[in-house]
GROMACS .gro file of C-alpha atoms in nm:
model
  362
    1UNK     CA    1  10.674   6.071  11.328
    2UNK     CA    2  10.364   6.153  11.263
    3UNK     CA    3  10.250   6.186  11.621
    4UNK     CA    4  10.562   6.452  11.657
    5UNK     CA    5  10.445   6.689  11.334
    6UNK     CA    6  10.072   6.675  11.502
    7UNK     CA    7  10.268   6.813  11.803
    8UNK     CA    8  10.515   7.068  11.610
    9UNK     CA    9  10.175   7.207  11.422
   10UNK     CA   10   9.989   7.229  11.815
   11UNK     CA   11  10.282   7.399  11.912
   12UNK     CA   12  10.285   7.688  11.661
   13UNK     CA   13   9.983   7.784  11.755
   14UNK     CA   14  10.084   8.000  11.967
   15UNK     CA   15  10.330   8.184  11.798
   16UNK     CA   16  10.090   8.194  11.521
   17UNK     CA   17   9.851   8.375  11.725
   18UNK     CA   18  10.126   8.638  11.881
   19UNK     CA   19  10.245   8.736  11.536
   20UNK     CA   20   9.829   8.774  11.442
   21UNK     CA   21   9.805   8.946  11.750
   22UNK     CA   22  10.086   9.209  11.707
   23UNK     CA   23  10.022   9.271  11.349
   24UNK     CA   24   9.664   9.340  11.427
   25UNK     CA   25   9.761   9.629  11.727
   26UNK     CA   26  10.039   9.776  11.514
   27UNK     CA   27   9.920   9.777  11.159
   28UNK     CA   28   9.493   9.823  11.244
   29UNK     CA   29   9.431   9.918  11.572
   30UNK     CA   30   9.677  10.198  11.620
   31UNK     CA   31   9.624  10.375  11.294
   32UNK     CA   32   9.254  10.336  11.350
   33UNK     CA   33   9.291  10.530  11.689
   34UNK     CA   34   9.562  10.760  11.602
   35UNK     CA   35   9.301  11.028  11.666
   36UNK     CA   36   9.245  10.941  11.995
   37UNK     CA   37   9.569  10.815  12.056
   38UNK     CA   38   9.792  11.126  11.957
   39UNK     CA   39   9.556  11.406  11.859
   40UNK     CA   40   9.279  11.385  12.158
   41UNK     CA   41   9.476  11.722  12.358
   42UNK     CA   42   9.414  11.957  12.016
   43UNK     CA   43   9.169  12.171  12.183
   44UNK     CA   44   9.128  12.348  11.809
   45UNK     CA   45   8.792  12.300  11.636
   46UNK     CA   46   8.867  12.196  11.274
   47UNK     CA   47   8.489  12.226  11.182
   48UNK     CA   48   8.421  12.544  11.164
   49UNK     CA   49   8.350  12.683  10.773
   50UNK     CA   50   8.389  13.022  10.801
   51UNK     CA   51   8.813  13.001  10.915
   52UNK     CA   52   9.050  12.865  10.651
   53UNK     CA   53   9.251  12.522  10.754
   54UNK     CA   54   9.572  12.407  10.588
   55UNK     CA   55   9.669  12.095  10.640
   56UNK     CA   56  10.088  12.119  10.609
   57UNK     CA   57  10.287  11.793  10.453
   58UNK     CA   58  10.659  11.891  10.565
   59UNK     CA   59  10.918  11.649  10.341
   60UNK     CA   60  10.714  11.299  10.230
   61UNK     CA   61  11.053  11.235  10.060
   62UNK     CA   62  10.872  10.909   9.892
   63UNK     CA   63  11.196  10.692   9.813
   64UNK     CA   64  11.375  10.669   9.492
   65UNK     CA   65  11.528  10.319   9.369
   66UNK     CA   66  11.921  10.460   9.319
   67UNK     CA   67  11.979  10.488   9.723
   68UNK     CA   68  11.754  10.206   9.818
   69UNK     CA   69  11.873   9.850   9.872
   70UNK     CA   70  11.883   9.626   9.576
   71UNK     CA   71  11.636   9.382   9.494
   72UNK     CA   72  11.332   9.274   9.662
   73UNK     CA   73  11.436   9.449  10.002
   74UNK     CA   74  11.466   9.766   9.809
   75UNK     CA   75  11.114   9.703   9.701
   76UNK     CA   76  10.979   9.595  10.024
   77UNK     CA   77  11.127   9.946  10.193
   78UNK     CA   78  11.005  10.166   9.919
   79UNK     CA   79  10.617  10.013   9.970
   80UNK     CA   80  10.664  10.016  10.368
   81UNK     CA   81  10.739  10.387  10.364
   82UNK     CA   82  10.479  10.517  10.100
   83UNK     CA   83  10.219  10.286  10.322
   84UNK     CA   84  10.310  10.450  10.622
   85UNK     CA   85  10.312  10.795  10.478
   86UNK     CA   86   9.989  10.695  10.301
   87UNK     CA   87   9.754  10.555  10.610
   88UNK     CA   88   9.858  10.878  10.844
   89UNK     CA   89   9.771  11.137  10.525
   90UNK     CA   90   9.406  11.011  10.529
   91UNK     CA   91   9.392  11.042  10.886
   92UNK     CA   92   9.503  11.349  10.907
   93UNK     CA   93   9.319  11.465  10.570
   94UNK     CA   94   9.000  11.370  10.747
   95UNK     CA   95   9.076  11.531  11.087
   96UNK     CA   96   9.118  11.835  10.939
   97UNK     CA   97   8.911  11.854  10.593
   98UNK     CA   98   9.159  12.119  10.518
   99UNK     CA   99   9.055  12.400  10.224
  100UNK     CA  100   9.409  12.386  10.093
  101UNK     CA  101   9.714  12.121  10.084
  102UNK     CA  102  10.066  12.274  10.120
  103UNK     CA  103  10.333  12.051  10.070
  104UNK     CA  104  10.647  12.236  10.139
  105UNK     CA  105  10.936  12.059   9.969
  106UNK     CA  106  11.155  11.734   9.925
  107UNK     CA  107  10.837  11.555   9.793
  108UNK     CA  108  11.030  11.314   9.628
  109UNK     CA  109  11.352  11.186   9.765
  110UNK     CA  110  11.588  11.136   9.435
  111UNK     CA  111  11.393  11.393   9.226
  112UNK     CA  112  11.712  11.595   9.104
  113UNK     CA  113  11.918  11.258   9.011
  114UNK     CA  114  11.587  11.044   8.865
  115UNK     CA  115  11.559  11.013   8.479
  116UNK     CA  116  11.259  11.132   8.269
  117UNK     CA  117  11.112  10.777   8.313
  118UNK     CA  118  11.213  10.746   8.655
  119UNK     CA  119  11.084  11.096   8.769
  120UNK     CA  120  10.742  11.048   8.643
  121UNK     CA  121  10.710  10.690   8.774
  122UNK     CA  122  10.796  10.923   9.109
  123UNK     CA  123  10.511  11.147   9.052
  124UNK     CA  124  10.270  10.894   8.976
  125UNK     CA  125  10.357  10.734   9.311
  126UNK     CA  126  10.318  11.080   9.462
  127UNK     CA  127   9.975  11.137   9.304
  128UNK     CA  128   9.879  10.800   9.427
  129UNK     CA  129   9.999  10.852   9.796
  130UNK     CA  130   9.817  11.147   9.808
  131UNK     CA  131   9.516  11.092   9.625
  132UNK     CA  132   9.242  11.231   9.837
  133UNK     CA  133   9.393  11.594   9.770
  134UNK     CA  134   9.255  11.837   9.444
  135UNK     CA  135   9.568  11.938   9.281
  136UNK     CA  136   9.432  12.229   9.169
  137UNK     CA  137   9.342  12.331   9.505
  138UNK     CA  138   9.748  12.208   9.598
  139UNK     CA  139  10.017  12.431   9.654
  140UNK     CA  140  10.393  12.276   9.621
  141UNK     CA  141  10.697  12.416   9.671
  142UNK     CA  142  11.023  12.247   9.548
  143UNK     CA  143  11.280  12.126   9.792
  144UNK     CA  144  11.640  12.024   9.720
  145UNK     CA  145  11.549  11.653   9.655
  146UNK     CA  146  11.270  11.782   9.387
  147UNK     CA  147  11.558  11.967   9.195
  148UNK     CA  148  11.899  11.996   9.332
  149UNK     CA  149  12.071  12.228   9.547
  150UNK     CA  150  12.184  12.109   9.841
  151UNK     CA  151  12.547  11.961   9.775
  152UNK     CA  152  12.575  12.202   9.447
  153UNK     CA  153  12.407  12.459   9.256
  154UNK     CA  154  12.099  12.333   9.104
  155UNK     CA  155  12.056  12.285   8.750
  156UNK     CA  156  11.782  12.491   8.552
  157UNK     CA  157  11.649  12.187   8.356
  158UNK     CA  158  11.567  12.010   8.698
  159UNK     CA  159  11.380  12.317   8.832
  160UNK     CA  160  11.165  12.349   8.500
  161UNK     CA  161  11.088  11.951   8.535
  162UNK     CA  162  10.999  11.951   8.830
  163UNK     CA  163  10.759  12.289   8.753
  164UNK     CA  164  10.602  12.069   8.435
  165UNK     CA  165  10.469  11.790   8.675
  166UNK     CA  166  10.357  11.985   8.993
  167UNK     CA  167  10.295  12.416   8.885
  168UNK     CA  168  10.464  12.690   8.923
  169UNK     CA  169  10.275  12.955   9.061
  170UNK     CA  170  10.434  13.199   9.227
  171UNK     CA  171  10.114  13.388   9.337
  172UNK     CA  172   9.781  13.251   9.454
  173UNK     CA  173   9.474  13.392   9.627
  174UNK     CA  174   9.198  13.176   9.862
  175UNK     CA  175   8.951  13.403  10.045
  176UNK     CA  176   9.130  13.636  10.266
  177UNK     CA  177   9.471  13.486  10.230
  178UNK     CA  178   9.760  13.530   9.960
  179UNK     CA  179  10.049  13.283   9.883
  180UNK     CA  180  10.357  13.362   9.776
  181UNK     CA  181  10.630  13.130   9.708
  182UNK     CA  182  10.967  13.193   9.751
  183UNK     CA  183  11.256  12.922   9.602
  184UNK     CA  184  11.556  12.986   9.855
  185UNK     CA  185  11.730  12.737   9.644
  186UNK     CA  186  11.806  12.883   9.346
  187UNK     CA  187  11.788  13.246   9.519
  188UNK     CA  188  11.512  13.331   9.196
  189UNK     CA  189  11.333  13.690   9.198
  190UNK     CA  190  11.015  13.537   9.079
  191UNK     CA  191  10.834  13.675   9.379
  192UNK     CA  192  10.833  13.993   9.269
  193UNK     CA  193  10.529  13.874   9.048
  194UNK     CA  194  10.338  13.897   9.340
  195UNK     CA  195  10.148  14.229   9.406
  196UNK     CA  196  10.151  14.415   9.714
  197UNK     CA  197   9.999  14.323   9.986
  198UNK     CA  198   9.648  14.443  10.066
  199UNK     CA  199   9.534  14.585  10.383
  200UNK     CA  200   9.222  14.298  10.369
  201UNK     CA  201   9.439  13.986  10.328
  202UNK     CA  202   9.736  13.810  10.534
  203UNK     CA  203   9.985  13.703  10.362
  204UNK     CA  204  10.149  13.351  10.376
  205UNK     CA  205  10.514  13.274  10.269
  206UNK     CA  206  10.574  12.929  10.154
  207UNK     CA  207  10.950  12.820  10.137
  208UNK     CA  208  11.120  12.481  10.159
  209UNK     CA  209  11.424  12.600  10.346
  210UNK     CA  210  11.316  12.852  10.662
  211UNK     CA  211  11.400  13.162  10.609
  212UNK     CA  212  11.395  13.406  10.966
  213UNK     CA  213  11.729  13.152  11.068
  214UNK     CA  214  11.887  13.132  10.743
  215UNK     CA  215  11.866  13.498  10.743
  216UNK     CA  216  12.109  13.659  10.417
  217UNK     CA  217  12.080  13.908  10.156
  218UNK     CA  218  11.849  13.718   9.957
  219UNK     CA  219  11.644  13.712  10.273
  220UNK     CA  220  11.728  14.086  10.366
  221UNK     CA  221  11.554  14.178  10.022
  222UNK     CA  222  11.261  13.939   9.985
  223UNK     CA  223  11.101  13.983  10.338
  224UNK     CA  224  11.070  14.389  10.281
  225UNK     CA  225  10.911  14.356   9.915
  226UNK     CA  226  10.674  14.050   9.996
  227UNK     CA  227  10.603  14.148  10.347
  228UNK     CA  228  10.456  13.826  10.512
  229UNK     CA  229  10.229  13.727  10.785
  230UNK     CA  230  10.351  13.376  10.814
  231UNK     CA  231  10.612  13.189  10.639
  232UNK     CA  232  10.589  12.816  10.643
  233UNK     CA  233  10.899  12.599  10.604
  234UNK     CA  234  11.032  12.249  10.675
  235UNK     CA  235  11.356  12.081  10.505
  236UNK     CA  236  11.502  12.057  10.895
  237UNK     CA  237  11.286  11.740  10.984
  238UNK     CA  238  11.172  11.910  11.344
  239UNK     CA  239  10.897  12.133  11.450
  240UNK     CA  240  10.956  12.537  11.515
  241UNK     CA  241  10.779  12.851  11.598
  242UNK     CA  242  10.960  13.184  11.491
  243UNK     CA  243  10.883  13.492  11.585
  244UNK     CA  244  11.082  13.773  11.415
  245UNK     CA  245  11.062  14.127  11.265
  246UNK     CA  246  10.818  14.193  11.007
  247UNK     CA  247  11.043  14.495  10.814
  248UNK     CA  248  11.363  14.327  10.869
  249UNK     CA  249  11.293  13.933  10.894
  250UNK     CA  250  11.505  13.932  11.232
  251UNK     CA  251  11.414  13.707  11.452
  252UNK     CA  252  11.295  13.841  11.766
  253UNK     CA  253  11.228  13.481  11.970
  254UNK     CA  254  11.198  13.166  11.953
  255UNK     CA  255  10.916  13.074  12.153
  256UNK     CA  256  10.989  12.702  12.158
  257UNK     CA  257  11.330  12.578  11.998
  258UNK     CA  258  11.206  12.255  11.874
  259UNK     CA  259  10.945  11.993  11.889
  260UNK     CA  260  10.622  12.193  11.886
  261UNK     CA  261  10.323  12.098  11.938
  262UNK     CA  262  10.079  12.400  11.929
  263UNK     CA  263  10.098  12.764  11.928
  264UNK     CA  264   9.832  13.052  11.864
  265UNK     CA  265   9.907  13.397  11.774
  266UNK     CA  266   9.728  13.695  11.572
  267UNK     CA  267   9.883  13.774  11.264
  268UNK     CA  268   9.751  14.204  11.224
  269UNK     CA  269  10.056  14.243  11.491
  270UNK     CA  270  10.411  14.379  11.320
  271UNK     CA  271  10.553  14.072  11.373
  272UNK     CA  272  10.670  13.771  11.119
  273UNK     CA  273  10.607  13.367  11.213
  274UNK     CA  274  10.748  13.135  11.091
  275UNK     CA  275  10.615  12.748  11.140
  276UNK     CA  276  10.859  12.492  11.085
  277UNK     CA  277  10.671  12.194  10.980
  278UNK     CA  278  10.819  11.840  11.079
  279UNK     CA  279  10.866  11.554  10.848
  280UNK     CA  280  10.612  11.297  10.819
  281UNK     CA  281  10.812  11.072  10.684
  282UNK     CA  282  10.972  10.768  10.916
  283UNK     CA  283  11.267  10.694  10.677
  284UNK     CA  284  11.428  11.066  10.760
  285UNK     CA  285  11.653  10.999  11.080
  286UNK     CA  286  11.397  11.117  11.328
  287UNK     CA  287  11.204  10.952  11.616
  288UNK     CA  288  10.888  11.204  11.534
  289UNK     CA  289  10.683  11.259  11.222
  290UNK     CA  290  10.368  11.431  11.213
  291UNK     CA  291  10.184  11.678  10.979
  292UNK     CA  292  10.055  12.050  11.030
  293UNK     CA  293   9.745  12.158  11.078
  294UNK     CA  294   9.665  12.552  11.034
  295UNK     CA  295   9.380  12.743  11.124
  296UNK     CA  296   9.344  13.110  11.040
  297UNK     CA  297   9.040  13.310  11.100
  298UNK     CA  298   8.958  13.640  10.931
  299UNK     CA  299   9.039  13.836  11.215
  300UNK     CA  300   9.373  13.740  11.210
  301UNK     CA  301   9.357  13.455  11.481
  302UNK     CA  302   9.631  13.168  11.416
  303UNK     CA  303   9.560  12.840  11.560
  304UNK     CA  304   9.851  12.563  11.499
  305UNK     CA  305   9.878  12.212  11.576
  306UNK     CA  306  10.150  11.944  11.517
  307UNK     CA  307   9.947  11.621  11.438
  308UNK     CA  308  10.215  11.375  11.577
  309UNK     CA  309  10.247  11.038  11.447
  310UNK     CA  310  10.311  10.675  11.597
  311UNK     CA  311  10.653  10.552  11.550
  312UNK     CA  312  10.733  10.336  11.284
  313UNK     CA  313  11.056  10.266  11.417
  314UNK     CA  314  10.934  10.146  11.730
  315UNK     CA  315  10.666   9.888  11.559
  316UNK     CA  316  10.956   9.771  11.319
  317UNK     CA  317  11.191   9.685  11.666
  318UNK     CA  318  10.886   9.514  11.840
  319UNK     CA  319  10.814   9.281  11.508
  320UNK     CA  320  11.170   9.215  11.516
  321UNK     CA  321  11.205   9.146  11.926
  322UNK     CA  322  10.855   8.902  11.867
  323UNK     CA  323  11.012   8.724  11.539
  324UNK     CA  324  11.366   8.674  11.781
  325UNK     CA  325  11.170   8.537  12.054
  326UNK     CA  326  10.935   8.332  11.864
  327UNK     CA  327  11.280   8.195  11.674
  328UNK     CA  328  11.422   8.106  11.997
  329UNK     CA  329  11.110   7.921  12.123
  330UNK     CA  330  11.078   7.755  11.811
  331UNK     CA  331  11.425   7.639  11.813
  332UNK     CA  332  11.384   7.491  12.171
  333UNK     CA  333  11.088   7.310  12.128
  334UNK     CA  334  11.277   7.130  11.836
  335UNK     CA  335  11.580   7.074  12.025
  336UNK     CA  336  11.382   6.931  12.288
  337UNK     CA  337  11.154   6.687  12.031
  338UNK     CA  338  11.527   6.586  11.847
  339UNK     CA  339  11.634   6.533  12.248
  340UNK     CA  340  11.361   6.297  12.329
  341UNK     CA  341  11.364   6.124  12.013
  342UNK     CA  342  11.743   6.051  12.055
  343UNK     CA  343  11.648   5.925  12.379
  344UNK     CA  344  11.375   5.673  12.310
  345UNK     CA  345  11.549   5.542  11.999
  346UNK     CA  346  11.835   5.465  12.218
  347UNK     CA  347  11.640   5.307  12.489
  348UNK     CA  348  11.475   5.069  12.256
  349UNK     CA  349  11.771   5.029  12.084
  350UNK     CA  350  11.925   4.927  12.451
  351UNK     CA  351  11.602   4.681  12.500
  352UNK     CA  352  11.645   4.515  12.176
  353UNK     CA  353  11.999   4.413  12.238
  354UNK     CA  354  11.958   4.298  12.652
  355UNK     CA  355  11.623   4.109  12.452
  356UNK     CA  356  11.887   3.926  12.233
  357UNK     CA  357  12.154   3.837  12.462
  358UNK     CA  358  11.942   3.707  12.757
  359UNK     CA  359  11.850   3.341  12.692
  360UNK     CA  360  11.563   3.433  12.985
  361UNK     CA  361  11.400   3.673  12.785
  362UNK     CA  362  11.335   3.364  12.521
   0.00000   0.00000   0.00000
């Protein structure tokens, strides 16, 4: 018995050393190289201190407890997807060692159905993802998640929570670019807080929900008074490029439908664009996460760059295909151990009994 648990322990050796193997490629080496890996074809210099970079965070979504599973595997999916979201945020922080953080919406996943005590426990996780970023320096914008409005009208008192924890300026100035956010949610004139526009700075719309293809009368009044340069959206969980009228917010083009990965444009022109930002969030129903990163020069030169991320989905299938084959190997060897055990109990068994009933054996 003992000679066959010496054997069993030999044996797992080896599946031992896959799992080791994989965890190290998947959970080290690929976030360690994710520059290299995914971001090596940005041709964009991101050192340069006299341009402005913004590094976009489209939907983080960080996962309430309500819609999770129960229990410990509730738990387990909450910390898997803050991790995730967590590890590619300081690579991406770093890449870019951007002058300003936008974060355009949906931060938080159950933020219009959390309780007080649940919705701060939400921001402290959200302050803790994100750590490396100066809040003051932060600009957030509220998506329907953060305070209602997607299956019915949101309610005031979720919109003035959600203000309490993360700001609520409506107007803010960084060099030679203005801000100016715009809550398509709740349809709120707030925006006309912000001054006109002067001739010496662009101006960037922020707004959860894109605005140039959700184009309405709210829209039809808001792009003529605020009169962007850019706008900068998400909420769609894919990766745009809109081109459209600067007087009238139509869109003109559409220079890539979906799944962009870098455009460059100058902004003095007559025309609006609007940057959809992806989701960087795996737990969102799409194969491809990744966060934006913005340059803008003072000349009016736009540089724009997806930062795609690795696929969680694809690492979770591959631990799953390695813990199925390892099973299956595992459950073999021991079927095969039980097997030969059978068979030499039987065959001394057998050898006992021919010893006892031949009188020439004696």
């Amino acid at each position: 018995m003992n000679i066959l648990c010496k054997k069993f322990r030999h044996t797992l050796k080896f599946p031992l050393l896959l799992i080791l193997l994989v965890f190290i490629i998947f959970e080290w080496l690929e976030y360690s190289f994710i520059p290299l890996l995914y971001w090596s074809k940005i041709s964009t210099d991101y050192s340069s201190q006299s341009d402005v970079k913004l590094l976009i965070v489209g939907d983080p979504q960080l996962l309430g407890y309500r819609y999770s599973a129960p229990g410990l595997l509730g738990m387990i999916c909450c910390w898997d997807a803050d991790r995730y979201v967590r590890k590619t945020f300081v690579l991406a922080y770093n890449y870019v060692n951007p002058d300003i953080v936008i974060f355009l919406g949906d931060n938080l996943d159950e933020g219009e159905i959390a309780s007080e005590e649940e919705f701060l426990s939400y921001f402290h996780r959200f302050r803790s993802v994100f750590r490396e970023v100066d809040f003051n320096k932060a600009l957030i914008v509220p998506g329907d998640n953060d305070i209602g409005g997607e299956g019915e009208p949101p309610q005031p008192f979720f919109e003035k929570r959600f203000n309490k924890y993360f700001r609520d300026d409506v107007f803010t100035r960084y060099k030679f670019l203005e801000f100016v956010r715009i809550n398509y949610i709740t349809h709120s004139n707030r925006y006309h807080l912000a001054p006109n526009v002067s001739e010496s700075m662009f101006r960037i719309v922020l707004s959860h929900i894109p605005l140039t293809p959700s184009y309405s009368s709210f829209i039809s009044s808001v792009i003529p008074y605020v009169k962007p340069h850019i706008i900068l959206s998400a909420h769609d969980h894919k990766s745009q490029h809109i081109v459209a009228e600067r007087k009238s917010g139509i869109i003109i083009r559409t220079p890539h439908m979906t799944d962009v990965t870098s455009c460059s444009f100058n902004i003095s022109d007559s025309n609006i664009h609007e940057i959809v930002a992806p989701t960087c969030s795996y737990r969102m129903g799409t194969f491809k996460m990744g966060y934006g990163a913005l340059k803008i020069s003072k000349n009016g030169e736009v540089f724009y760059n997806v930062l795609w991320l690795p696929s969680r989905f694809r690492q979770l299938i591959i631990y799953l295909f390695v813990l199925i084959l390892i099973s299956i190997y595992v459950l073999i060897y021991l079927s095969k151990c039980c097997l030969r055990q059978n068979n030499a109990g039987n065959y001394f068994q057998l050898y006992n009994q021919n010893r006892f009933f031949n009188p020439s054996s004696v």
